[in-house]
Amino acid sequence: MASVLILGAGYAGLRTAKLLAKHSPQLTVTVVNKNAYHYESTQLHEVAVGTREPADITFSLRQALPKNVDLIIDEVVKVDREKQQVELAHHEPLSYDYLVNSLGFESETFGIPGAEENGLPLIDIPTALAAREHLEKTLAHFNESHDPNDLRIIVCGAGFTSIEYLGDLVYHLPALINQYHLPADQIKIDCIEAMPKVLPMFSQDLADYAVHYLESHGVTFHTSTPITAINPGVVESKESSFKANTIIWTTGVKGSHVIADSGYDQKRNRVVVQNNLSVKDHPNEFVIGDVSAVPDPDTGRMYPTTGQIAIAQADVAARNIRALVAGRSLTDFKFHSLGTVCSLGPTNGVAEIFMMGHWKLKGHVVGPIKKLVNDRSVLELSDIKTMLESN
Ligand SMILES: Cc1cc2nc3c(=O)[nH]c(=O)nc-3n(C[C@H](O)[C@H](O)[C@H](O)COP(=O)(O)OP(=O)(O)OC[C@H]3O[C@@H](n4cnc5c(N)ncnc54)[C@H](O)[C@@H]3O)c2cc1C
């Protein structure tokens, strides 16, 4: 029986495993993931602010995976591509006939001094919980220290993750102010962005709506302000210094370091794959999700790395592995976006939807849409029972 080894059980890996197990019972499918659970990374900002608990956005992999899929909980260290083996931190190396590398994203610091040491990233459950603990401790500490910087929060970057974090933060702040008896008028939130535009993936009117909404809830935006360094309690740019004892680092992501460690030809730990998602000269290796860079055949530009695209890539990778095994020709990846939804807290947001036309939505109508998207993701990746439990 041919063996398929899937690295990482995020959106891409978990979906691939489920499809192969369902449609190709003749294959031996093994998944390696460092945790026994899957987490909805699209909702990490909610755990980081405290509007959701980790249990709300995680579910057991063993329960979600079909019985005919083997699950190994361990950390992937390296892929030995010549030997067709994967080195793990605590188990013997695993051999494979077909490999799906879907190890996902890590925080990107762009080499900015002090970003790693002094910024709080949101990349998994431990980092989201660390950001939340830091925020709450620092706010509470103000009552002893009377240091105004304990009441200041800086969010670095104004892309999707930063704006979703800010949306939940301004929603949840009144509860924190109440809980820790804080002076509301002294709380200061700054968002610092190198580019001139906030939320560049949205049309200008929707980005403006998000900015106005957040500004009306106390956020100050500093666009065209590249960060040059982060020191403890201070974010430096060319022209100004911004002080705060909570610094959230959500400027961007790169792929898993395992990509570079395994000798792939890569940029920011992303492998430029062929249109059928396999790696050039390694037809039995598929790289999908946030570790891949996939050219859009229409524009020649790389698709963005999103959960939606990771899931769509899993469909094509699974189909192409089945085609290789059966000796059929492979399918190219082509993505048709259904749209993008950015939350501004649980009840507000902006959305651009491409279904039966082009819809631009903003305000409270977007809250239920975002919930629907999240629920659908949990529904597809786990099962109905898990989705109902998560609400
Ligand atoms: C706060 C936030 C909000 C977002 N919102 C959206 C959104 O609304 N819509 C959207 O489409 N996208 C969104 N994204 C982007 C989306 O989360 C990613 O594009 C998506 O998670 C990529 O899926 P993936 O399967 O490639 O990787 P991941 O989800 O990163 O999964 C990788 C898996 O591999 C495991 N792993 C990593 N390294 C190892 C190792 N060495 N050994 C073993 N296991 C390992 C991880 O634990 C994880 O389970 C958001 C991201 C963030 C952070």
Short mmCIF file of C-alpha atoms and ligand atoms in Angstrom, two decimals:
data_model
loop_
_atom_site.label_atom_id
_atom_site.label_comp_id
_atom_site.label_asym_id
_atom_site.label_seq_id
_atom_site.Cartn_x
_atom_site.Cartn_y
_atom_site.Cartn_z
CA MET A 1 0.00 0.00 0.00
CA ALA A 2 1.37 3.42 -0.91
CA SER A 3 1.92 5.72 2.07
CA VAL A 4 1.02 9.40 2.36
CA LEU A 5 2.62 11.45 5.12
CA ILE A 6 0.95 14.76 5.99
CA LEU A 7 2.92 17.29 8.03
CA GLY A 8 0.79 19.68 10.09
CA ALA A 9 -2.93 19.46 10.86
CA GLY A 10 -3.99 23.04 10.24
CA TYR A 11 -6.62 23.88 7.63
CA ALA A 12 -4.56 22.42 4.77
CA GLY A 13 -3.26 19.22 6.40
CA LEU A 14 -6.45 18.22 8.20
CA ARG A 15 -8.60 18.68 5.10
CA THR A 16 -6.15 16.68 2.93
CA ALA A 17 -6.13 13.82 5.44
CA LYS A 18 -9.92 13.69 5.61
CA LEU A 19 -10.31 13.67 1.82
CA LEU A 20 -7.68 10.96 1.27
CA ALA A 21 -9.10 8.79 4.02
CA LYS A 22 -12.59 9.10 2.55
CA HIS A 23 -11.81 8.60 -1.14
CA SER A 24 -8.66 6.44 -1.10
CA PRO A 25 -8.95 3.65 1.49
CA GLN A 26 -6.16 1.82 -0.36
CA LEU A 27 -3.62 4.46 0.86
CA THR A 28 -1.94 4.48 4.27
CA VAL A 29 -2.39 8.03 5.57
CA THR A 30 -0.37 9.38 8.53
CA VAL A 31 -0.63 12.88 10.01
CA VAL A 32 2.10 14.40 12.20
CA ASN A 33 1.17 17.44 14.26
CA LYS A 34 2.87 18.98 17.27
CA ASN A 35 -0.36 19.25 19.28
CA ALA A 36 -3.13 16.72 19.83
CA TYR A 37 -5.61 19.42 18.82
CA HIS A 38 -6.44 21.53 15.76
CA TYR A 39 -6.87 25.26 16.40
CA GLU A 40 -8.84 27.72 14.29
CA SER A 41 -6.02 30.16 13.66
CA THR A 42 -8.49 32.63 12.09
CA GLN A 43 -9.87 33.18 15.61
CA LEU A 44 -6.61 33.48 17.56
CA HIS A 45 -7.13 37.22 18.07
CA GLU A 46 -10.24 36.45 20.12
CA VAL A 47 -8.25 34.27 22.54
CA ALA A 48 -5.52 36.95 22.64
CA VAL A 49 -8.03 39.59 23.72
CA GLY A 50 -10.06 37.32 25.99
CA THR A 51 -13.41 37.24 24.16
CA ARG A 52 -12.97 33.49 23.55
CA GLU A 53 -11.32 30.64 25.46
CA PRO A 54 -8.89 28.21 23.78
CA ALA A 55 -11.51 25.44 24.15
CA ASP A 56 -13.87 27.48 21.93
CA ILE A 57 -11.49 27.40 18.96
CA THR A 58 -9.81 23.99 19.31
CA PHE A 59 -10.91 20.41 18.82
CA SER A 60 -9.37 16.98 19.23
CA LEU A 61 -7.55 15.74 16.14
CA ARG A 62 -8.12 12.10 17.03
CA GLN A 63 -11.86 12.71 17.14
CA ALA A 64 -11.87 14.76 13.94
CA LEU A 65 -9.72 12.37 11.90
CA PRO A 66 -11.21 9.21 10.41
CA LYS A 67 -10.16 5.98 12.15
CA ASN A 68 -8.11 4.85 9.13
CA VAL A 69 -5.72 7.82 9.52
CA ASP A 70 -2.72 7.36 11.82
CA LEU A 71 -1.95 10.34 14.03
CA ILE A 72 1.49 11.03 15.52
CA ILE A 73 1.84 13.88 17.98
CA ASP A 74 5.38 15.15 17.57
CA GLU A 75 7.39 18.03 16.18
CA VAL A 76 8.70 17.77 12.63
CA VAL A 77 12.38 18.72 12.60
CA LYS A 78 13.38 18.22 8.99
CA VAL A 79 12.44 16.54 5.73
CA ASP A 80 15.23 14.43 4.21
CA ARG A 81 13.98 14.68 0.66
CA GLU A 82 16.57 12.38 -0.89
CA LYS A 83 15.87 9.53 1.56
CA GLN A 84 12.12 10.33 1.51
CA GLN A 85 12.10 10.45 5.29
CA VAL A 86 10.89 12.93 7.88
CA GLU A 87 12.87 13.50 11.08
CA LEU A 88 10.82 14.00 14.24
CA ALA A 89 11.89 15.36 17.63
CA HIS A 90 10.82 12.29 19.66
CA HIS A 91 9.98 9.43 17.27
CA GLU A 92 11.97 7.39 14.76
CA PRO A 93 12.12 8.93 11.25
CA LEU A 94 9.07 8.26 9.07
CA SER A 95 9.33 7.16 5.44
CA TYR A 96 6.82 8.14 2.78
CA ASP A 97 5.83 7.52 -0.82
CA TYR A 98 3.91 10.82 -1.04
CA LEU A 99 4.45 13.86 1.15
CA VAL A 100 2.08 16.74 1.92
CA ASN A 101 3.97 19.53 3.64
CA SER A 102 1.44 21.82 5.33
CA LEU A 103 3.35 23.09 8.35
CA GLY A 104 1.76 26.55 8.26
CA PHE A 105 2.90 29.95 9.41
CA GLU A 106 5.25 31.58 11.93
CA SER A 107 5.63 35.21 12.94
CA GLU A 108 7.75 37.35 10.59
CA THR A 109 9.94 40.05 12.14
CA PHE A 110 11.50 41.29 8.86
CA GLY A 111 14.82 41.48 10.75
CA ILE A 112 13.59 44.46 12.82
CA PRO A 113 15.80 44.64 15.93
CA GLY A 114 13.98 43.76 19.15
CA ALA A 115 10.74 42.66 17.43
CA GLU A 116 11.14 39.04 18.50
CA GLU A 117 12.10 39.85 22.09
CA ASN A 118 9.67 42.72 22.76
CA GLY A 119 6.64 42.12 20.50
CA LEU A 120 3.82 39.69 21.28
CA PRO A 121 2.92 37.63 18.17
CA LEU A 122 -0.37 35.75 17.56
CA ILE A 123 0.54 32.51 15.87
CA ASP A 124 -0.84 29.69 18.00
CA ILE A 125 -2.69 29.02 21.25
CA PRO A 126 0.34 29.52 23.58
CA THR A 127 1.27 32.88 21.97
CA ALA A 128 -2.37 34.08 21.99
CA LEU A 129 -2.65 33.15 25.68
CA ALA A 130 0.69 34.85 26.43
CA ALA A 131 -0.56 38.05 24.75
CA ARG A 132 -3.78 37.94 26.78
CA GLU A 133 -1.98 37.30 30.06
CA HIS A 134 0.46 40.14 29.34
CA LEU A 135 -2.36 42.56 28.46
CA GLU A 136 -4.37 41.80 31.60
CA LYS A 137 -1.34 41.80 33.93
CA THR A 138 -0.05 45.08 32.53
CA LEU A 139 -3.42 46.84 32.76
CA ALA A 140 -3.91 45.55 36.31
CA HIS A 141 -0.37 46.65 37.26
CA PHE A 142 -1.33 50.29 36.62
CA ASN A 143 -3.12 50.36 39.98
CA GLU A 144 0.24 49.83 41.71
CA SER A 145 2.65 51.52 39.30
CA HIS A 146 0.58 54.51 38.09
CA ASP A 147 2.84 54.25 35.04
CA PRO A 148 0.82 55.65 32.07
CA ASN A 149 2.59 53.18 29.76
CA ASP A 150 0.77 50.32 31.52
CA LEU A 151 -2.42 51.73 29.98
CA ARG A 152 -0.93 52.06 26.50
CA ILE A 153 -1.23 49.36 23.86
CA ILE A 154 0.49 49.38 20.49
CA VAL A 155 -0.55 47.12 17.62
CA CYS A 156 2.20 46.83 14.98
CA GLY A 157 0.80 46.43 11.46
CA ALA A 158 -2.63 47.30 10.03
CA GLY A 159 -3.38 44.17 7.98
CA PHE A 160 -6.10 41.63 8.59
CA THR A 161 -4.87 40.16 11.89
CA SER A 162 -4.10 43.57 13.43
CA ILE A 163 -7.52 44.99 12.55
CA GLU A 164 -9.37 41.91 13.80
CA TYR A 165 -7.36 42.10 17.05
CA LEU A 166 -8.16 45.82 17.44
CA GLY A 167 -11.87 45.15 16.77
CA ASP A 168 -12.05 42.61 19.58
CA LEU A 169 -9.86 44.75 21.85
CA VAL A 170 -12.11 47.83 21.68
CA TYR A 171 -15.16 45.58 22.16
CA HIS A 172 -13.67 43.92 25.27
CA LEU A 173 -11.95 46.96 26.85
CA PRO A 174 -14.99 48.19 28.80
CA ALA A 175 -15.10 44.81 30.58
CA LEU A 176 -11.37 45.02 31.41
CA ILE A 177 -11.75 48.62 32.60
CA ASN A 178 -14.54 47.51 34.87
CA GLN A 179 -12.71 44.42 36.10
CA TYR A 180 -9.47 46.24 36.99
CA HIS A 181 -11.02 49.62 37.95
CA LEU A 182 -9.02 51.50 35.32
CA PRO A 183 -9.30 55.18 34.28
CA ALA A 184 -10.90 54.78 30.84
CA ASP A 185 -9.83 58.25 29.65
CA GLN A 186 -6.13 57.39 30.12
CA ILE A 187 -6.13 54.26 27.95
CA LYS A 188 -4.32 54.81 24.66
CA ILE A 189 -4.24 52.46 21.66
CA ASP A 190 -1.93 53.12 18.69
CA CYS A 191 -1.73 51.15 15.46
CA ILE A 192 1.51 51.64 13.51
CA GLU A 193 1.72 50.65 9.85
CA ALA A 194 4.56 51.02 7.32
CA MET A 195 2.25 51.26 4.29
CA PRO A 196 -0.06 54.19 3.53
CA LYS A 197 -3.20 52.01 3.59
CA VAL A 198 -4.97 50.08 6.34
CA LEU A 199 -6.48 46.70 5.30
CA PRO A 200 -4.94 46.75 1.79
CA MET A 201 -6.95 43.71 0.64
CA PHE A 202 -10.24 45.65 0.92
CA SER A 203 -11.60 48.41 -1.28
CA GLN A 204 -11.01 51.93 0.03
CA ASP A 205 -14.57 52.57 1.29
CA LEU A 206 -14.54 49.40 3.43
CA ALA A 207 -11.03 50.11 4.75
CA ASP A 208 -12.21 53.66 5.62
CA TYR A 209 -15.21 52.23 7.47
CA ALA A 210 -12.92 50.00 9.56
CA VAL A 211 -10.58 52.92 10.33
CA HIS A 212 -13.43 55.26 11.31
CA TYR A 213 -15.04 52.58 13.45
CA LEU A 214 -11.80 51.88 15.33
CA GLU A 215 -10.92 55.59 15.63
CA SER A 216 -14.33 56.27 17.14
CA HIS A 217 -13.48 53.61 19.73
CA GLY A 218 -10.17 55.24 20.70
CA VAL A 219 -7.59 53.82 18.25
CA THR A 220 -5.06 56.21 16.67
CA PHE A 221 -3.62 55.11 13.32
CA HIS A 222 -0.08 56.00 12.20
CA THR A 223 0.25 54.93 8.56
CA SER A 224 3.37 55.40 6.36
CA THR A 225 5.35 54.85 9.58
CA PRO A 226 7.86 52.02 9.15
CA ILE A 227 9.00 50.57 12.46
CA THR A 228 12.80 50.59 12.79
CA ALA A 229 13.26 48.89 16.18
CA ILE A 230 11.42 47.72 19.25
CA ASN A 231 12.97 48.26 22.64
CA PRO A 232 11.31 47.24 25.91
CA GLY A 233 8.23 49.49 26.14
CA VAL A 234 9.10 51.56 23.05
CA VAL A 235 8.38 51.19 19.33
CA GLU A 236 10.80 53.25 17.27
CA SER A 237 10.18 54.67 13.82
CA LYS A 238 12.37 57.07 11.84
CA GLU A 239 10.59 60.14 13.10
CA SER A 240 8.93 59.18 16.39
CA SER A 241 9.02 56.92 19.42
CA PHE A 242 5.81 55.36 20.71
CA LYS A 243 5.68 54.16 24.31
CA ALA A 244 3.52 51.30 25.58
CA ASN A 245 3.98 48.36 27.92
CA THR A 246 1.88 46.09 25.68
CA ILE A 247 3.20 45.71 22.12
CA ILE A 248 1.29 43.33 19.82
CA TRP A 249 3.35 42.17 16.82
CA THR A 250 1.01 41.36 13.92
CA THR A 251 2.91 42.76 10.95
CA GLY A 252 2.96 39.59 8.87
CA VAL A 253 3.82 35.91 8.71
CA LYS A 254 6.28 33.60 6.99
CA GLY A 255 6.25 29.83 6.50
CA SER A 256 7.56 27.24 8.98
CA HIS A 257 11.32 27.25 9.60
CA VAL A 258 11.30 23.51 8.74
CA ILE A 259 11.09 24.55 5.07
CA ALA A 260 14.47 26.30 5.14
CA ASP A 261 15.95 23.64 7.44
CA SER A 262 15.01 20.96 4.88
CA GLY A 263 16.83 22.66 2.03
CA TYR A 264 13.83 23.65 -0.06
CA ASP A 265 14.34 26.44 -2.58
CA GLN A 266 12.32 29.05 -0.66
CA LYS A 267 11.65 32.68 0.11
CA ARG A 268 10.43 33.55 3.62
CA ASN A 269 10.06 29.81 4.17
CA ARG A 270 7.59 29.50 1.30
CA VAL A 271 8.14 27.17 -1.63
CA VAL A 272 7.05 28.28 -5.08
CA VAL A 273 5.16 25.20 -6.24
CA GLN A 274 4.02 24.15 -9.69
CA ASN A 275 0.45 24.86 -10.79
CA ASN A 276 -0.54 21.35 -9.67
CA LEU A 277 0.93 22.15 -6.17
CA SER A 278 3.77 19.63 -6.42
CA VAL A 279 7.41 20.64 -6.03
CA LYS A 280 9.49 20.93 -9.21
CA ASP A 281 11.52 17.72 -9.77
CA HIS A 282 9.78 16.07 -6.78
CA PRO A 283 6.41 14.97 -8.21
CA ASN A 284 5.54 13.01 -5.05
CA GLU A 285 5.87 16.10 -2.80
CA PHE A 286 3.05 18.60 -2.37
CA VAL A 287 3.53 21.86 -0.45
CA ILE A 288 0.26 23.59 0.47
CA GLY A 289 -1.15 26.27 2.78
CA ASP A 290 1.02 28.98 4.28
CA VAL A 291 4.31 27.19 3.44
CA SER A 292 3.52 27.47 -0.27
CA ALA A 293 3.68 30.27 -2.80
CA VAL A 294 1.25 29.54 -5.62
CA PRO A 295 1.12 31.60 -8.79
CA ASP A 296 -2.31 32.81 -9.92
CA PRO A 297 -2.35 31.73 -13.61
CA ASP A 298 -4.44 34.83 -14.50
CA THR A 299 -2.14 37.49 -13.04
CA GLY A 300 1.17 35.66 -12.53
CA ARG A 301 1.21 37.08 -8.98
CA MET A 302 1.28 34.80 -5.95
CA TYR A 303 -2.03 34.12 -4.23
CA PRO A 304 -2.18 35.50 -0.68
CA THR A 305 -1.77 32.99 2.14
CA THR A 306 -5.16 32.53 3.78
CA GLY A 307 -7.13 29.78 5.47
CA GLN A 308 -9.64 29.84 2.63
CA ILE A 309 -6.89 29.20 0.07
CA ALA A 310 -5.22 26.54 2.26
CA ILE A 311 -8.50 24.56 2.27
CA ALA A 312 -8.93 24.93 -1.51
CA GLN A 313 -5.33 23.73 -2.02
CA ALA A 314 -6.01 20.66 0.12
CA ASP A 315 -8.78 19.64 -2.28
CA VAL A 316 -6.39 19.78 -5.25
CA ALA A 317 -3.47 18.12 -3.43
CA ALA A 318 -5.66 15.21 -2.33
CA ARG A 319 -7.11 14.85 -5.84
CA ASN A 320 -3.62 14.94 -7.39
CA ILE A 321 -2.21 12.29 -5.04
CA ARG A 322 -5.12 10.03 -6.00
CA ALA A 323 -4.42 10.80 -9.67
CA LEU A 324 -0.71 9.93 -9.30
CA VAL A 325 -1.56 6.62 -7.64
CA ALA A 326 -4.07 5.81 -10.42
CA GLY A 327 -1.75 7.01 -13.21
CA ARG A 328 -4.12 9.82 -14.25
CA SER A 329 -3.14 13.36 -15.23
CA LEU A 330 -2.99 16.06 -12.56
CA THR A 331 -5.25 19.08 -12.01
CA ASP A 332 -3.93 22.65 -11.77
CA PHE A 333 -4.88 24.80 -8.79
CA LYS A 334 -7.14 27.74 -9.51
CA PHE A 335 -8.75 29.72 -6.75
CA HIS A 336 -12.17 31.37 -6.98
CA SER A 337 -12.54 33.55 -3.93
CA LEU A 338 -15.96 33.64 -2.32
CA GLY A 339 -14.93 36.84 -0.61
CA THR A 340 -13.16 38.18 2.47
CA VAL A 341 -14.68 38.97 5.83
CA CYS A 342 -12.85 41.02 8.47
CA SER A 343 -14.44 41.24 11.89
CA LEU A 344 -14.45 44.36 14.06
CA GLY A 345 -15.35 42.56 17.26
CA PRO A 346 -18.10 39.93 17.45
CA THR A 347 -20.92 42.10 16.07
CA ASN A 348 -19.38 44.35 13.42
CA GLY A 349 -17.07 44.14 10.42
CA VAL A 350 -16.45 44.64 6.73
CA ALA A 351 -16.87 42.09 3.94
CA GLU A 352 -16.40 41.84 0.23
CA ILE A 353 -18.40 38.89 -1.14
CA PHE A 354 -18.16 37.49 -4.67
CA MET A 355 -21.32 35.40 -4.92
CA MET A 356 -24.05 36.33 -7.38
CA GLY A 357 -22.27 39.62 -7.98
CA HIS A 358 -19.86 41.75 -5.94
CA TRP A 359 -21.20 42.72 -2.52
CA LYS A 360 -19.58 45.24 -0.24
CA LEU A 361 -20.93 44.95 3.30
CA LYS A 362 -20.16 46.82 6.49
CA GLY A 363 -21.53 47.14 10.00
CA HIS A 364 -23.61 44.77 12.08
CA VAL A 365 -24.74 42.66 9.11
CA VAL A 366 -21.15 41.32 8.89
CA GLY A 367 -21.07 39.86 12.45
CA PRO A 368 -23.39 36.91 11.62
CA ILE A 369 -21.58 36.33 8.29
CA LYS A 370 -18.23 35.96 10.05
CA LYS A 371 -19.80 33.57 12.54
CA LEU A 372 -21.23 31.53 9.67
CA VAL A 373 -17.80 31.34 7.98
CA ASN A 374 -16.14 30.22 11.22
CA ASP A 375 -18.86 27.68 11.98
CA ARG A 376 -18.65 26.28 8.44
CA SER A 377 -14.92 25.81 8.83
CA VAL A 378 -15.34 23.92 12.10
CA LEU A 379 -18.20 21.93 10.56
CA GLU A 380 -16.12 20.83 7.59
CA LEU A 381 -12.94 20.11 9.52
CA SER A 382 -14.42 18.38 12.57
CA ASP A 383 -18.03 17.29 12.73
CA ILE A 384 -21.44 18.74 13.58
CA LYS A 385 -21.20 17.77 17.22
CA THR A 386 -17.97 19.72 17.67
CA MET A 387 -19.45 22.79 15.98
CA LEU A 388 -22.49 22.79 18.24
CA GLU A 389 -20.26 22.38 21.28
CA SER A 390 -18.13 25.34 20.22
CA ASN A 391 -21.05 27.79 20.32
C1 LIG B 1 -5.60 36.17 13.88
C2 LIG B 1 -5.69 35.62 12.47
C3 LIG B 1 -6.86 35.79 11.75
C4 LIG B 1 -6.96 35.25 10.45
N1 LIG B 1 -8.14 35.39 9.79
C5 LIG B 1 -8.30 34.79 8.58
C6 LIG B 1 -9.58 34.81 7.92
O1 LIG B 1 -10.53 35.43 8.41
N2 LIG B 1 -9.69 34.16 6.73
C7 LIG B 1 -8.65 33.46 6.17
O2 LIG B 1 -8.84 32.84 5.10
N3 LIG B 1 -7.43 33.41 6.77
C8 LIG B 1 -7.23 34.05 7.96
N4 LIG B 1 -6.01 33.99 8.59
C9 LIG B 1 -4.90 33.25 7.94
C10 LIG B 1 -5.03 31.75 8.20
O3 LIG B 1 -5.13 31.52 9.58
C11 LIG B 1 -3.83 30.98 7.62
O4 LIG B 1 -3.66 31.32 6.28
C12 LIG B 1 -4.08 29.48 7.76
O5 LIG B 1 -4.07 29.12 9.12
C13 LIG B 1 -3.05 28.63 7.02
O6 LIG B 1 -3.40 27.29 7.15
P1 LIG B 1 -2.30 26.13 7.14
O7 LIG B 1 -3.02 24.83 7.25
O8 LIG B 1 -1.38 26.34 6.00
O9 LIG B 1 -1.40 26.38 8.42
P2 LIG B 1 -1.71 26.47 9.98
O10 LIG B 1 -3.10 26.85 10.24
O11 LIG B 1 -0.62 27.35 10.50
O12 LIG B 1 -1.50 24.98 10.50
C14 LIG B 1 -0.22 24.39 10.60
C15 LIG B 1 -0.28 23.23 11.57
O13 LIG B 1 1.01 22.62 11.64
C16 LIG B 1 1.42 22.47 12.98
N5 LIG B 1 2.89 22.58 13.02
C17 LIG B 1 3.62 23.69 12.76
N6 LIG B 1 4.94 23.40 12.84
C18 LIG B 1 5.02 22.09 13.17
C19 LIG B 1 6.12 21.20 13.36
N7 LIG B 1 7.39 21.59 13.24
N8 LIG B 1 5.84 19.91 13.66
C20 LIG B 1 4.56 19.47 13.76
N9 LIG B 1 3.49 20.27 13.58
C21 LIG B 1 3.72 21.57 13.28
C22 LIG B 1 0.71 23.60 13.72
O14 LIG B 1 0.60 23.31 15.09
C23 LIG B 1 -0.64 23.63 13.00
O15 LIG B 1 -1.51 22.68 13.54
C24 LIG B 1 -5.86 34.54 9.88
C25 LIG B 1 -4.68 34.39 10.62
C26 LIG B 1 -4.59 34.91 11.90
C27 LIG B 1 -3.31 34.72 12.69
#
